[in-house]
Amino acid sequence: MSGGHAVLPEDDDQNGIPDYVELMKQTFDDINFLNDRKYKIGFFMSAPFETCTNSWSIMEEIMLELSFQENIAMAAKFHPRLYKLGDYRYLKKIDNLKLYGPELDRTRLVKWADIVVCSDHCSMLFEGMILQKKVVAIHSKKVRPFASFKDRF
């Protein structure tokens, strides 16, 4: 392949795969966080819709409940808009929990986790099922906070 978008051809270990491709694969595939733990739980914090909640309070309770379990590792991926807005100082103090924002691809977390936890309207429900993970879908509370306002127009 040639041109401005081509991968650099350097192949230091001479295995036929360019070094850049190997580096990207390693970066993409690996989440190095307590990989020796018996259970790895991935939480997906989706953005709330105007018609439903995102089940955050229930997920937060689960994280706090499991925070002292030595055989459990947890990682939570927040929707990019939520990650910027939240104050997660208390969660950052939990040793067996790592928080991610937009820097982590959703598929990487699903591949890392044994159990995937998300709200029932989250698109990650299906990816976890397709990759044959245990999936916990937390029922979102249906709300219509703007219904009376919208009916006026």
XYZ file of C-alpha atoms in Angstrom:
153
model
C 0.000 0.000 0.000
C 1.279 3.460 -0.760
C 0.195 7.054 -0.423
C -0.381 9.502 2.413
C -2.592 7.113 4.404
C -0.446 4.000 4.088
C 0.917 2.203 7.160
C 4.657 2.627 7.660
C 6.399 -0.539 6.434
C 8.919 -0.907 9.312
C 8.907 -4.453 10.680
C 11.638 -4.743 13.344
C 10.810 -8.325 14.335
C 10.476 -9.332 10.653
C 7.277 -11.310 11.158
C 5.605 -9.822 8.071
C 3.314 -7.521 10.073
C 4.278 -3.828 10.168
C 5.218 -2.635 13.674
C 2.518 0.061 13.592
C -0.205 -2.559 13.015
C 1.107 -4.687 15.911
C 1.193 -1.664 18.222
C -2.362 -0.660 17.319
C -3.615 -4.212 17.835
C -1.999 -4.385 21.267
C -3.369 -0.963 22.214
C -6.812 -1.908 20.940
C -7.062 -5.388 22.429
C -5.571 -4.975 25.865
C -7.083 -3.473 28.967
C -4.450 -4.025 31.606
C -6.370 -3.663 34.825
C -6.428 -6.436 37.426
C -6.590 -9.071 34.693
C -5.770 -11.819 37.212
C -9.061 -11.337 39.095
C -11.619 -14.132 38.925
C -14.464 -11.834 37.833
C -14.203 -8.784 35.582
C -17.291 -6.588 35.389
C -17.741 -3.886 32.754
C -20.255 -1.106 33.364
C -21.629 1.036 30.544
C -22.935 4.391 31.625
C -25.117 5.558 28.775
C -26.553 9.017 28.372
C -30.077 9.479 29.693
C -32.795 10.089 27.147
C -35.432 12.729 27.662
C -37.879 9.868 28.281
C -35.876 7.589 30.600
C -33.112 7.498 33.179
C -29.761 5.769 32.686
C -29.826 3.466 35.755
C -26.748 5.154 37.214
C -27.883 4.998 40.848
C -28.291 1.218 40.691
C -24.929 0.711 38.964
C -23.293 2.958 41.531
C -24.718 0.813 44.350
C -23.376 -2.329 42.687
C -19.909 -0.767 42.336
C -19.870 0.336 45.963
C -21.090 -3.069 47.159
C -18.341 -4.875 45.218
C -15.602 -2.368 45.998
C -13.900 -4.489 48.661
C -14.087 -7.832 46.872
C -10.562 -9.061 46.185
C -11.626 -11.436 43.415
C -13.465 -8.766 41.371
C -12.169 -6.131 38.955
C -14.531 -3.462 37.632
C -14.238 -0.981 34.792
C -16.825 1.643 33.923
C -17.105 3.402 30.578
C -19.035 6.633 30.700
C -20.799 8.269 27.791
C -18.503 11.115 26.646
C -20.956 13.842 27.699
C -21.433 12.310 31.148
C -17.728 11.798 31.822
C -17.026 15.523 31.485
C -19.939 16.545 33.714
C -19.589 14.155 36.633
C -17.716 14.387 39.888
C -16.380 10.888 40.437
C -13.850 11.519 43.228
C -15.382 8.880 45.497
C -15.353 6.265 42.717
C -11.721 7.011 41.874
C -10.813 5.940 45.425
C -12.061 2.391 44.814
C -8.998 0.218 44.193
C -10.717 -2.426 42.071
C -12.557 0.069 39.810
C -11.163 1.958 36.826
C -13.108 4.737 35.098
C -12.961 5.438 31.376
C -14.369 8.122 29.142
C -14.178 8.491 25.360
C -10.595 7.166 25.200
C -11.824 3.573 25.577
C -13.603 1.836 22.733
C -16.763 0.043 23.876
C -15.754 -3.252 22.285
C -12.502 -3.367 24.267
C -14.448 -3.239 27.514
C -16.850 -5.968 26.408
C -13.926 -8.209 25.401
C -12.204 -7.616 28.760
C -15.275 -8.191 30.925
C -16.868 -11.470 31.961
C -20.064 -9.654 32.917
C -21.477 -6.583 31.156
C -23.807 -4.259 33.074
C -25.786 -1.576 31.249
C -29.179 0.086 31.193
C -31.948 -1.567 29.228
C -31.846 1.070 26.472
C -28.076 0.845 25.958
C -26.837 -0.422 22.586
C -24.150 -2.454 24.379
C -26.765 -5.006 25.391
C -26.442 -6.733 22.062
C -22.669 -6.543 21.714
C -22.279 -8.341 25.042
C -24.717 -11.028 23.932
C -23.021 -11.439 20.550
C -19.658 -11.922 22.277
C -21.312 -14.472 24.606
C -20.844 -12.499 27.812
C -23.181 -12.508 30.766
C -25.277 -9.362 30.365
C -27.160 -7.570 33.124
C -29.653 -5.028 31.819
C -30.898 -2.678 34.506
C -34.400 -1.438 33.882
C -34.468 2.298 33.231
C -37.131 4.363 34.873
C -39.428 5.803 32.246
C -40.072 9.492 32.747
C -41.548 12.337 30.760
C -40.143 15.458 32.433
C -40.921 17.738 29.501
C -44.304 16.306 28.543
C -46.397 19.077 30.093
C -44.092 21.730 28.626
C -44.262 20.252 25.107
C -48.041 19.982 25.195
C -48.272 23.768 25.432
C -46.903 24.269 21.933
